[in-house]
mmCIF file of C-alpha atoms in Angstrom:
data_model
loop_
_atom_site.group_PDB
_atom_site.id
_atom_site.type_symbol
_atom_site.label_atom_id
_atom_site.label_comp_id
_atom_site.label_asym_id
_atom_site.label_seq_id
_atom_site.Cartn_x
_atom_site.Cartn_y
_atom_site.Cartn_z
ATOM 1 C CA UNK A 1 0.000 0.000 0.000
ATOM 2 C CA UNK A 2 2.688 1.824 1.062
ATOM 3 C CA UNK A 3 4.296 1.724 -2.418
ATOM 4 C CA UNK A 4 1.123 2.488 -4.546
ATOM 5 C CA UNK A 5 0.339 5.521 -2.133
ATOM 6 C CA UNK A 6 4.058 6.851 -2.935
ATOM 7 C CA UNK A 7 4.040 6.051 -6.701
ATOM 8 C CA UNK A 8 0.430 8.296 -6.714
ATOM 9 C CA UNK A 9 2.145 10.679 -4.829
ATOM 10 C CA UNK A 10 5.275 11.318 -7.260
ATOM 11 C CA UNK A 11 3.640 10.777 -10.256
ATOM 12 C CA UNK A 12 0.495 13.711 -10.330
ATOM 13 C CA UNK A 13 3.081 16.199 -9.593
ATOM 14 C CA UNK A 14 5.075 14.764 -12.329
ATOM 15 C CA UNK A 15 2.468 14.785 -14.948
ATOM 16 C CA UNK A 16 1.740 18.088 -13.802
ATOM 17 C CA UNK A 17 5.029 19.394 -14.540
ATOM 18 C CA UNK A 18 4.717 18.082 -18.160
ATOM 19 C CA UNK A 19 0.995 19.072 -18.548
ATOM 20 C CA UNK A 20 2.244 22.944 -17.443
ATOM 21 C CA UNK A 21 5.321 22.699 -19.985
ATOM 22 C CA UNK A 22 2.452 22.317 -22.894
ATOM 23 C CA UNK A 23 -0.110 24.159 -20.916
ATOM 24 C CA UNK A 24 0.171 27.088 -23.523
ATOM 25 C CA UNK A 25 -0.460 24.776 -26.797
ATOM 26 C CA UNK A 26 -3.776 23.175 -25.170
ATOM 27 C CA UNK A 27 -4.996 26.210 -23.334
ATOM 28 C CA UNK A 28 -7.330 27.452 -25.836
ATOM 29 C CA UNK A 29 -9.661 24.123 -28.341
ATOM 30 C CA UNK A 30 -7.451 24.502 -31.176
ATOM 31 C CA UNK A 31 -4.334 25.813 -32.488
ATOM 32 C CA UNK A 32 -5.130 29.142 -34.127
ATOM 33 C CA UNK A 33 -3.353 30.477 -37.342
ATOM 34 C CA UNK A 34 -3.670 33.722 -39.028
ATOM 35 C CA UNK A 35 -3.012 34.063 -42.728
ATOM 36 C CA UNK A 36 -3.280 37.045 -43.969
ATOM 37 C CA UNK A 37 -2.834 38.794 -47.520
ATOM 38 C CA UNK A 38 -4.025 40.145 -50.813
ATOM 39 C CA UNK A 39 -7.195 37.544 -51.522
ATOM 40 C CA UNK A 40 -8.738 40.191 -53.560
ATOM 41 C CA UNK A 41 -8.087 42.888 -55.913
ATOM 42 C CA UNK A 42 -5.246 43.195 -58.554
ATOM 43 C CA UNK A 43 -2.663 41.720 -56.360
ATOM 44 C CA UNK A 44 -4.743 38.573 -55.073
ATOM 45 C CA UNK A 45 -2.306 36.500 -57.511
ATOM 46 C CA UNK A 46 0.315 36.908 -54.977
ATOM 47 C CA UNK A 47 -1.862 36.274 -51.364
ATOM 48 C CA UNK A 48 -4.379 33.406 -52.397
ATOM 49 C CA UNK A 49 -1.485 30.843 -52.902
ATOM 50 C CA UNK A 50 -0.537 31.597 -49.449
ATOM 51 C CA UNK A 51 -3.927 30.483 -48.585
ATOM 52 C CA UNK A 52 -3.665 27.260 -50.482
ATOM 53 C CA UNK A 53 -0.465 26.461 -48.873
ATOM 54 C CA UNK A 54 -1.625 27.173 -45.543
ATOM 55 C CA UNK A 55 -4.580 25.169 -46.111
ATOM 56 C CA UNK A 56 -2.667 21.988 -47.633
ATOM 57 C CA UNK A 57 0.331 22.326 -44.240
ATOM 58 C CA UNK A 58 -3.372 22.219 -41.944
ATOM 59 C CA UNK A 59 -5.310 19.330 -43.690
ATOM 60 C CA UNK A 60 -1.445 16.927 -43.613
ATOM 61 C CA UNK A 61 -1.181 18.305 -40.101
ATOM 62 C CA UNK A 62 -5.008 17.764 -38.505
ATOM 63 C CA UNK A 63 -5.171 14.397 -40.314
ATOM 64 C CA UNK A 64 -2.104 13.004 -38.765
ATOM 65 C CA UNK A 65 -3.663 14.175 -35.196
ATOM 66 C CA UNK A 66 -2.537 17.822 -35.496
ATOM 67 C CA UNK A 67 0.024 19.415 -32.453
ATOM 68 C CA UNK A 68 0.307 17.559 -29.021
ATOM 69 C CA UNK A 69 -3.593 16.805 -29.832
ATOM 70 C CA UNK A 70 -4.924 19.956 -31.286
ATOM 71 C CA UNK A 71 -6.302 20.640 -34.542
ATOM 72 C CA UNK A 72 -4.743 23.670 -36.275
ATOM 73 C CA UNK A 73 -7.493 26.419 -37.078
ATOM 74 C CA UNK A 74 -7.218 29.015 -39.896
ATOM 75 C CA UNK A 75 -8.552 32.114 -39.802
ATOM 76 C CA UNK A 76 -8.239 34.300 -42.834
ATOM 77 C CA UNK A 77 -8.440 37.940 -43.487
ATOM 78 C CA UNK A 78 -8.129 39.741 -46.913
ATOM 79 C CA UNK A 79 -6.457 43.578 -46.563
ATOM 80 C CA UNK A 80 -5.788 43.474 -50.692
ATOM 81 C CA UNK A 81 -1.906 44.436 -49.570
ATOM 82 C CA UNK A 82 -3.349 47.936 -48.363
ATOM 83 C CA UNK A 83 -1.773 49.388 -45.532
ATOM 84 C CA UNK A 84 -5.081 51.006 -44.179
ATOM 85 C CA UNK A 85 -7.014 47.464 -44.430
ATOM 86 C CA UNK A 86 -3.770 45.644 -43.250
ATOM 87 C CA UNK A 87 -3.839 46.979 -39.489
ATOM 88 C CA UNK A 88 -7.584 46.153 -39.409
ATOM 89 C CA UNK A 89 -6.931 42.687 -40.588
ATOM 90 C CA UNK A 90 -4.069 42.457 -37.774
ATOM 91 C CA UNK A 91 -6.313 43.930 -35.115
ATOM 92 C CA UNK A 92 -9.215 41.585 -36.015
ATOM 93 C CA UNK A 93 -6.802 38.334 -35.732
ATOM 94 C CA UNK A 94 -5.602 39.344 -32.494
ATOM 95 C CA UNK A 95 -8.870 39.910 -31.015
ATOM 96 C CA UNK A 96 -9.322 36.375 -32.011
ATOM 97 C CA UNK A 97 -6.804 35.244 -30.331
ATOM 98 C CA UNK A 98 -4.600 33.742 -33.003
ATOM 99 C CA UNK A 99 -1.443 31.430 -31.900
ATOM 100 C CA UNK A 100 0.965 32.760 -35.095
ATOM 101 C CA UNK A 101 0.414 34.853 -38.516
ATOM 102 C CA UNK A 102 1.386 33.574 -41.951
ATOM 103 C CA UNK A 103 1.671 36.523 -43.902
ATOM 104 C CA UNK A 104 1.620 39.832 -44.851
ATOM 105 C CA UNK A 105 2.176 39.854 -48.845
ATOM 106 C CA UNK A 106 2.663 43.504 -49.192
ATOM 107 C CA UNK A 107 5.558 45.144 -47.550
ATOM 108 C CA UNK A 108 3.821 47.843 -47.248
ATOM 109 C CA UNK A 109 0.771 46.351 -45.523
ATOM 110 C CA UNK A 110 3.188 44.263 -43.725
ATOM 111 C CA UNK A 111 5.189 47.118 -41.623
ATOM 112 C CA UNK A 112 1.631 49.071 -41.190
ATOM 113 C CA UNK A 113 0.352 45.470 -39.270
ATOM 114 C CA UNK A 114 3.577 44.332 -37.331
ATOM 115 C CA UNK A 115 3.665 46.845 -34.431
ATOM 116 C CA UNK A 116 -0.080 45.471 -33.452
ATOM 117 C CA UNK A 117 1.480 41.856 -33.958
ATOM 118 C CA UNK A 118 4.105 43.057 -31.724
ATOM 119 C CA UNK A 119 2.501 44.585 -28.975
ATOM 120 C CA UNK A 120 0.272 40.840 -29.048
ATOM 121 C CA UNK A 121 3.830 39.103 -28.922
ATOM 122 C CA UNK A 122 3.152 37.481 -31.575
ATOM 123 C CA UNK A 123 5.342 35.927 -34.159
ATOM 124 C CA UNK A 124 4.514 36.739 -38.006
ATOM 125 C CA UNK A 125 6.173 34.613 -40.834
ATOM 126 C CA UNK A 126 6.111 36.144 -44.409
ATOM 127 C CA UNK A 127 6.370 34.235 -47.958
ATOM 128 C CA UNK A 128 6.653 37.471 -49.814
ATOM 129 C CA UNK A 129 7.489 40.468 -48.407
ATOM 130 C CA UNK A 130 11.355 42.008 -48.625
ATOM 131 C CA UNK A 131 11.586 45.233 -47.610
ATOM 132 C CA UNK A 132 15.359 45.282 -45.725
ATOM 133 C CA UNK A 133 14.416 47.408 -42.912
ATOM 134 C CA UNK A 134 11.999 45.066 -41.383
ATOM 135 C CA UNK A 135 14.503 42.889 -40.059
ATOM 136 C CA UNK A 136 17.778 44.769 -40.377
ATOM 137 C CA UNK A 137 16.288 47.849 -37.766
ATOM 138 C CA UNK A 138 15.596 44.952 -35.182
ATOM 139 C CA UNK A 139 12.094 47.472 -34.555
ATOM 140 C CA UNK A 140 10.329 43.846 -35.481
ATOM 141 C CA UNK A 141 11.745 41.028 -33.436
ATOM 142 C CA UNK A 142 8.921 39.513 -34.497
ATOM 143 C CA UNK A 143 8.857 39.450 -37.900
ATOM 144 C CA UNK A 144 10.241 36.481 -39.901
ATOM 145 C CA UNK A 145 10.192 35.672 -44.036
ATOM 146 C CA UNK A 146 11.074 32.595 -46.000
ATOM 147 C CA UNK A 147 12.411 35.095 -48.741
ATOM 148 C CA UNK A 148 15.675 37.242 -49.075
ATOM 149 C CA UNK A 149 15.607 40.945 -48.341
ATOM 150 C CA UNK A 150 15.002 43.783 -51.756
ATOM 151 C CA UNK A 151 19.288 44.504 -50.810
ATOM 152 C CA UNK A 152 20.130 40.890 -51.677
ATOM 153 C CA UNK A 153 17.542 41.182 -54.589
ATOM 154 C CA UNK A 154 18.546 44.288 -55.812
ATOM 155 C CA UNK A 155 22.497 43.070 -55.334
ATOM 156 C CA UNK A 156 21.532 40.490 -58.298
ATOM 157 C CA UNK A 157 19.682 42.459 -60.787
ATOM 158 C CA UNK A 158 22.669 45.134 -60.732
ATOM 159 C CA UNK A 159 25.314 42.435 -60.964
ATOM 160 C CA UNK A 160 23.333 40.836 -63.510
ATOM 161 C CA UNK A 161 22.757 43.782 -65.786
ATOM 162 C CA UNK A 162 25.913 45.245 -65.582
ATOM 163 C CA UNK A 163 28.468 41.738 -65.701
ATOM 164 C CA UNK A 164 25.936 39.597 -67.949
ATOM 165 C CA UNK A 165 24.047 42.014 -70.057
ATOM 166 C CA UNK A 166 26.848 44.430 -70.308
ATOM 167 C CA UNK A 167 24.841 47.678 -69.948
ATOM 168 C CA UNK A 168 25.567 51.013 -69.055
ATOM 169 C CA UNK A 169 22.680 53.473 -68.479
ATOM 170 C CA UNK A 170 19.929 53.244 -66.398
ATOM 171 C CA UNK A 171 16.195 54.401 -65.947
ATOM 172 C CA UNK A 172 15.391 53.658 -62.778
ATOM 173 C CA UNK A 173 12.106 53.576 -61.552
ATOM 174 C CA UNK A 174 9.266 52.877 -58.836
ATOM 175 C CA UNK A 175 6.004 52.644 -57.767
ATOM 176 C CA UNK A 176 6.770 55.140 -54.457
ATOM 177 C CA UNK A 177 5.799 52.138 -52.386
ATOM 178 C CA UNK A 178 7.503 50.731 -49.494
ATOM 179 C CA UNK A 179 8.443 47.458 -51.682
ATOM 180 C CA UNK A 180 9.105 49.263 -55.251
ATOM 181 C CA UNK A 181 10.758 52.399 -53.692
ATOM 182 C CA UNK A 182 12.723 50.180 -51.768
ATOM 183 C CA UNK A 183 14.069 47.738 -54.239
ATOM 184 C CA UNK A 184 14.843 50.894 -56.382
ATOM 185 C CA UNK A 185 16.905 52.769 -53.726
ATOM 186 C CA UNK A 186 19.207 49.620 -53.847
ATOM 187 C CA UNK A 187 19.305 49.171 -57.126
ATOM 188 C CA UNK A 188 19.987 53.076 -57.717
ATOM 189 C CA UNK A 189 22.572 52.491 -55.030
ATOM 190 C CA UNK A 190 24.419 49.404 -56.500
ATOM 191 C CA UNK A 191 24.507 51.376 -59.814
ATOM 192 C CA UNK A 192 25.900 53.886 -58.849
ATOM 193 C CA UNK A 193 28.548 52.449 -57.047
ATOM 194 C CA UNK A 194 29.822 50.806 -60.131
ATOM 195 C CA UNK A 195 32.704 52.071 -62.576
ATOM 196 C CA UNK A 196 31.135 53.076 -65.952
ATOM 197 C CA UNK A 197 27.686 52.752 -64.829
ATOM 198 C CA UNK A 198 24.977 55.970 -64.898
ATOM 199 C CA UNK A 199 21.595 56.079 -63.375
ATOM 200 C CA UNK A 200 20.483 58.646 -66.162
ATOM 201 C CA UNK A 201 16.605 58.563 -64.739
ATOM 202 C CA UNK A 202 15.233 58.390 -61.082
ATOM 203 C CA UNK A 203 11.565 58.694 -60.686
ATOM 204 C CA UNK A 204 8.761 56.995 -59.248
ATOM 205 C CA UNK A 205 5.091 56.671 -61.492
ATOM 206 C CA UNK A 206 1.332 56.724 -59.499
ATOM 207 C CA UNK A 207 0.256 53.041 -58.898
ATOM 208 C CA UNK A 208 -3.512 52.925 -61.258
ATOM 209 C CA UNK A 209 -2.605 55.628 -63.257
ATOM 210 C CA UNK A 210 -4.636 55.742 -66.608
ATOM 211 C CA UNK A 211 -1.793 56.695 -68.701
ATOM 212 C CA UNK A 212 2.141 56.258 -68.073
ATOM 213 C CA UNK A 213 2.854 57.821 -71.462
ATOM 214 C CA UNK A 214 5.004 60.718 -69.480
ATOM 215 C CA UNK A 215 7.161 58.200 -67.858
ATOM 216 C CA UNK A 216 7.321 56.252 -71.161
ATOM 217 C CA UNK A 217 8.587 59.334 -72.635
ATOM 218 C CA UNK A 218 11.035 60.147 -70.371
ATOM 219 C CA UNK A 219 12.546 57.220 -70.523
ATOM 220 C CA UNK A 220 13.094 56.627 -74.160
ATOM 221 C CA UNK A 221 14.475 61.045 -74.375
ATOM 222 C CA UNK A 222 17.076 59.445 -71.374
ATOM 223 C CA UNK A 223 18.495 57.018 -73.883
ATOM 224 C CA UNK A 224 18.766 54.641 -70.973
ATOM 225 C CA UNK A 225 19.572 50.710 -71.937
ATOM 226 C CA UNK A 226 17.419 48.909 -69.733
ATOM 227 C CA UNK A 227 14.790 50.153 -67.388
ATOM 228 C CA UNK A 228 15.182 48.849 -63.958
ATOM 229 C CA UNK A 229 11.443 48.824 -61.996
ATOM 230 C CA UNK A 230 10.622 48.640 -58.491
ATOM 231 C CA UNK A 231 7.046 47.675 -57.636
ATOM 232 C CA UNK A 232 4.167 45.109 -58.864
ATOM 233 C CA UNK A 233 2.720 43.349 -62.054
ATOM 234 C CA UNK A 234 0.100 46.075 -63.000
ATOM 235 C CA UNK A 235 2.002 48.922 -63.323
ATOM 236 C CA UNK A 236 4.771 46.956 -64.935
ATOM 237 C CA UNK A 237 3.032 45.294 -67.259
ATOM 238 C CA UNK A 238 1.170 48.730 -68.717
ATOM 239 C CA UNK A 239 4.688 50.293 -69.024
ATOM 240 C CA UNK A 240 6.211 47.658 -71.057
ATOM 241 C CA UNK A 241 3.002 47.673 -73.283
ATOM 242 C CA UNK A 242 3.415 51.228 -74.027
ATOM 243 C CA UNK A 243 7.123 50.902 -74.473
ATOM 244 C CA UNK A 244 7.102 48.181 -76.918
ATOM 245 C CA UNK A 245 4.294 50.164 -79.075
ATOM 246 C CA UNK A 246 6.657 52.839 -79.533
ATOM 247 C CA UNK A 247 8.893 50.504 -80.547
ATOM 248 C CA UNK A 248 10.826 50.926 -78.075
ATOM 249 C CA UNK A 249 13.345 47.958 -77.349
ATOM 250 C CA UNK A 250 15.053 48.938 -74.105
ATOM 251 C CA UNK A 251 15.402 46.255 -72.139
ATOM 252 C CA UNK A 252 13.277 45.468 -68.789
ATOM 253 C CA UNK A 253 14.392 44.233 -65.688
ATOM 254 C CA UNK A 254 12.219 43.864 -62.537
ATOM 255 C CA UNK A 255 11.898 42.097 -59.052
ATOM 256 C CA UNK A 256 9.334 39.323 -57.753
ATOM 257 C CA UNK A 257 6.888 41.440 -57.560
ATOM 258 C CA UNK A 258 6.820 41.079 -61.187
ATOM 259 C CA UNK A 259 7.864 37.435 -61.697
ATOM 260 C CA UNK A 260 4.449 36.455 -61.712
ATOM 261 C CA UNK A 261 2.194 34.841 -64.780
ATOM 262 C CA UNK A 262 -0.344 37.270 -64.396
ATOM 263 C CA UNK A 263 2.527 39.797 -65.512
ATOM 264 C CA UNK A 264 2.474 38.067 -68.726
ATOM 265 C CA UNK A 265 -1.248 37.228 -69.096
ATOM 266 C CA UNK A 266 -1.955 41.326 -69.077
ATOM 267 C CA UNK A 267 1.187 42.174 -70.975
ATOM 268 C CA UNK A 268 0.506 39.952 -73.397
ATOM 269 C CA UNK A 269 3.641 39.644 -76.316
ATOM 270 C CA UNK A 270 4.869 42.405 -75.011
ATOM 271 C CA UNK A 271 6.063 40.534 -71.967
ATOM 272 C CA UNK A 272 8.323 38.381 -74.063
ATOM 273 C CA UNK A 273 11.691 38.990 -73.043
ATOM 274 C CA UNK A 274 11.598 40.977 -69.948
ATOM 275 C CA UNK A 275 13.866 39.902 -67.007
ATOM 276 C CA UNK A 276 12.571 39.578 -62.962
ATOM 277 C CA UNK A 277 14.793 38.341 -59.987
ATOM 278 C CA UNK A 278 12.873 35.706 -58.350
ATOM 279 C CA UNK A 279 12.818 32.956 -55.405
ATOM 280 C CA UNK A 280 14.986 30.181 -56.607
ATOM 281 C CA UNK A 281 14.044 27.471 -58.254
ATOM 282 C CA UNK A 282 13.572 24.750 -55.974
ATOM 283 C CA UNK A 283 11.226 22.467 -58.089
ATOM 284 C CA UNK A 284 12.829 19.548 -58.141
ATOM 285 C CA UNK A 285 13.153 19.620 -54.308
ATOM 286 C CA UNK A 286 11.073 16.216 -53.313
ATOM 287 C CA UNK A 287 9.329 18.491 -51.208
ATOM 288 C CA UNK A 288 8.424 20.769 -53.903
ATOM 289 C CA UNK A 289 7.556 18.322 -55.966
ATOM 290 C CA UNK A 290 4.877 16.702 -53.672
ATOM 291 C CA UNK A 291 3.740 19.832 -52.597
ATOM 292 C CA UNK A 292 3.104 21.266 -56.039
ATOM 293 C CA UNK A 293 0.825 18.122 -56.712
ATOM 294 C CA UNK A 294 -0.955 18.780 -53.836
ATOM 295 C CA UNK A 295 -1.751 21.651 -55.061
ATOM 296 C CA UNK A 296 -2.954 20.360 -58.212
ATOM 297 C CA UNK A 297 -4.769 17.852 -57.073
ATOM 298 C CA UNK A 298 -7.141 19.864 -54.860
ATOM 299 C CA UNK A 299 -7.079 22.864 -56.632
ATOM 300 C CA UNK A 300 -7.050 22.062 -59.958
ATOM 301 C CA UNK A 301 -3.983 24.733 -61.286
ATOM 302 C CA UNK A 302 -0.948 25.819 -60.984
ATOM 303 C CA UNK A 303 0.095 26.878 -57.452
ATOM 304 C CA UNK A 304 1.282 30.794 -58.448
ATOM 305 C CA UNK A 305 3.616 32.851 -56.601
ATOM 306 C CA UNK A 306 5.271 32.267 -53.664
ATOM 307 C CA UNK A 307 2.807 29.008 -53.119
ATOM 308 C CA UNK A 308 6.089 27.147 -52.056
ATOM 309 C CA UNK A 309 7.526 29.893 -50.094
ATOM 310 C CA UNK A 310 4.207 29.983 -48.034
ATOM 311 C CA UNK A 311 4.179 26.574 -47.722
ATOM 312 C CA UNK A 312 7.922 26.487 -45.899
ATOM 313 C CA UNK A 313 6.744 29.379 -43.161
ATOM 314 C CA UNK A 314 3.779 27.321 -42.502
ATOM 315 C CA UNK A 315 5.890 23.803 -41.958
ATOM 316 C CA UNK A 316 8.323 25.993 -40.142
ATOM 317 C CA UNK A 317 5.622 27.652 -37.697
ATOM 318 C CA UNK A 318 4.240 24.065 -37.289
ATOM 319 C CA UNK A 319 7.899 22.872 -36.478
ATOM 320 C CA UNK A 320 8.668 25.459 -34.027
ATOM 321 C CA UNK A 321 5.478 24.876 -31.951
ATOM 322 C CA UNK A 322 5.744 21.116 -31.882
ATOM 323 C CA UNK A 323 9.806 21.084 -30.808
ATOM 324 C CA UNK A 324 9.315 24.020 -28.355
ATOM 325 C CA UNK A 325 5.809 22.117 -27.079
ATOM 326 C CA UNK A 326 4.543 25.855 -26.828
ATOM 327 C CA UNK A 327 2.530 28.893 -28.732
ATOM 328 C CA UNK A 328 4.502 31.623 -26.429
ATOM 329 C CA UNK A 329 5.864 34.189 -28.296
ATOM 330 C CA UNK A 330 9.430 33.708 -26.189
ATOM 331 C CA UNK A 331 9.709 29.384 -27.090
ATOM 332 C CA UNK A 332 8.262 30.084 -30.678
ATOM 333 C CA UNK A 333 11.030 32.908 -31.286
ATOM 334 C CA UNK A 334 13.944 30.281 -30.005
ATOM 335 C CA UNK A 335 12.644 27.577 -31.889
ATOM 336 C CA UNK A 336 12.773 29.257 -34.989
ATOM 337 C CA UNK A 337 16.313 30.124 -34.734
ATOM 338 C CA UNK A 338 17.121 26.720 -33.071
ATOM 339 C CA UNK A 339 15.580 23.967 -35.369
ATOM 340 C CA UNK A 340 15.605 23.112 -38.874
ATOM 341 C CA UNK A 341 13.121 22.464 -40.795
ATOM 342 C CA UNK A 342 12.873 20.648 -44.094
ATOM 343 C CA UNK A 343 10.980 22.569 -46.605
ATOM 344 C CA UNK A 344 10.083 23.134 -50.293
ATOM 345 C CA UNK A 345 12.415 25.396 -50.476
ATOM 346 C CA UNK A 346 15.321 23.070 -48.653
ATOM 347 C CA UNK A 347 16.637 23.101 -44.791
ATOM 348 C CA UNK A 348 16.071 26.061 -43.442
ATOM 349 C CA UNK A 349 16.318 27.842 -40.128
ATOM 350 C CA UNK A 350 16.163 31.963 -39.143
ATOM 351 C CA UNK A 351 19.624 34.052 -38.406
ATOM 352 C CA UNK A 352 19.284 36.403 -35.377
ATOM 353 C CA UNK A 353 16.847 38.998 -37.401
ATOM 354 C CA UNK A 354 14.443 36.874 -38.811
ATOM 355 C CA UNK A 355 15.642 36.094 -42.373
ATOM 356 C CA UNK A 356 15.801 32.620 -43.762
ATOM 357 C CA UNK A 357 18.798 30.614 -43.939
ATOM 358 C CA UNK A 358 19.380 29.027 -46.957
ATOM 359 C CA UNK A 359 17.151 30.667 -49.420
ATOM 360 C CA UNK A 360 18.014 33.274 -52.362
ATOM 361 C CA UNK A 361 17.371 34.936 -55.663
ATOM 362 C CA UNK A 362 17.387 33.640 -59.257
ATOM 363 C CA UNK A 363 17.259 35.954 -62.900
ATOM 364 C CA UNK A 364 14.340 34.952 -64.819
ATOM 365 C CA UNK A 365 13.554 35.886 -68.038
ATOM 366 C CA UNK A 366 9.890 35.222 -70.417
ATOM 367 C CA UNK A 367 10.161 32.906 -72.565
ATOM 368 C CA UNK A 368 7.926 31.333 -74.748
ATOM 369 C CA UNK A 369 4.775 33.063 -72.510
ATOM 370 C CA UNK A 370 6.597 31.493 -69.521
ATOM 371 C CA UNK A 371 9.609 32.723 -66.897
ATOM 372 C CA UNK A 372 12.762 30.346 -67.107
ATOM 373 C CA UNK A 373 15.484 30.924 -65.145
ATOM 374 C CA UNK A 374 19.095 31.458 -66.321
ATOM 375 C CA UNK A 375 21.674 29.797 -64.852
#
């Protein structure tokens, strides 16, 4: 008797001390994930694979008996990558008490919703957004991305045009958005910096503008050799229609915000030939692979951009709450930097500020009404 009455004894503290060490992760019925991005309006191309992804990582993770016994729960909220709808979409998931955010798309949407993340202590994880600041100031300890930053990006596209294209004079331009203005600063930057190079245009065009015929203009009177743009498909893809019926053949280059298919689905032939920095190709990762027929399978199409990037933050959330046994802001933040996590887009972990370890940028160009990328 003696013996049963000390074995009771020892072991309900005992399973106390484990039930309090996951007392965080089964606090609250289910697991609760934000994702949240552009699901409607021009730039929906870019936030409703993030959806997708999210909701493929969920259904694998729920039917294989989800996280220490909890089902993972979505919620998802649409701010169309505007900064204004952005906070209300952050305010919104943190009134309902959401675990982790997948997401912003839109840096610019992204920085306007990350101090309410922050004051939540919350972690956010973004496929898509790479403005440098938000993890080079260390004002966003929170913030994480399974993409490089627009300095890295922008690094390429100058290195590209200037050592493998050969060129020498620039039109640089933007969309005077946190993202496009961003990339372009580098860019202009990285330019300028180099021997024999000249930034012969700076300017920055009105995103939904009727007519960029002004900008058009200015650019051919510059005599520039390639433009290089900062900023989304939309705007991009009107420019280069209006260049290329003036018959103008100055070369474009561009960032992922513009290595997208819907670029070339509203460009149309005049797409052909125009150059984008992009996520690496990882599709012949096994990961990839499967994932992308996941995809397929239950969606019917083509996963779009940054499907696989999305799909990598939400295997690495997943990871970091099952190893650290925890949805605390504190265990989720050491995980992340602590653990690595197979993905799509290979093993990766986060450095110190938040950016992925072991991803990078490719040069794509259109070819054949499709973007290959040049090795």
């Amino acid at each position: 008797m003696k013996n049963k009455l000390l074995f009771r004894w020892v072991s309900i503290p005992f399973f106390l001390m484990i039930l309090g060490a996951f007392s965080t992760a089964l606090s609250a019925d289910t697991i609760k994930i934000g994702v949240a991005g552009s699901h409607t309006g021009d730039l929906a191309s870019y936030g409703i694979p993030t959806v997708h992804a999210a909701e493929l990582v969920v259904k694998k993770v729920n039917a294989q008996g989800g996280i220490s016994g909890k089902q993972l729960e979505l919620l998802i909220e649409d701010e169309a990558c505007k900064p204004e709808l952005a906070t209300n979409a952050a305010t919104k998931l943190v009134s309902a008490k959401v675990n982790a955010v997948i997401g912003h798309i839109c840096s610019g949407a992204t920085k306007a919703a990350l101090r309410t993340y922050l004051d939540a202590g919350l972690i956010v994880i973004s496929p898509s957004v790479t403005s440098p600041e938000l993890t080079l100031s260390g004002r966003y300890p929170n913030f994480h991305r399974t993409i490089g930053p627009d300095n890295v990006q922008a690094r390429l596209v100058a290195d590209f045009a200037l050592k493998t294209l050969r060129l020498k004079k620039f039109a640089v331009i933007h969309d005077k958005g946190d993202y496009g203005k961003g990339f372009a600063e580098y860019a202009k930057k990285y330019l300028d910096g180099s021997p024999g190079a000249k930034v012969v245009l700076y300017e920055g065009i009105t995103p939904g503008a009727v007519d960029y015929s002004a900008i058009v203009q200015k650019i051919k009177y510059s005599g520039a050799d390639a433009v290089v743009y900062g900023g989304y498909h939309p705007e991009a893809a009107s420019v280069v229609q209006l260049m290329r019926k003036r018959s103008m053949k100055t070369i474009f280059i561009s960032d992922d915000g513009v290595k997208d298919q819907t670029f070339i689905k509203v460009a149309g032939p005049a797409a052909e030939g125009v150059y984008a920095s992009g996520p690496k190709d990882t599709t012949k990762n096994p990961l990839a692979i499967a994932a992308i027929a996941e995809h397929r399978k239950v969606y019917g199409s083509e996963p779009g951009a940054f499907y696989l990037n999305a799909y990598s933050a939400m295997l690495a959330i997943v990871n970091a709450i099952t190893k650290s046994g925890s949805t605390e802001y504190k265990a989720l933040h050491k995980a992340l930097r602590t653990y690595v996590t197979d993905t799509p887009l290979g093993k990766i972990k986060f450095n110190d500020q938040g950016d992925a370890i072991g991803v990078g940028f490719s040069i794509y160009q259109v070819k054949n009404g499709t973007y290959a990328e040049l090795k």
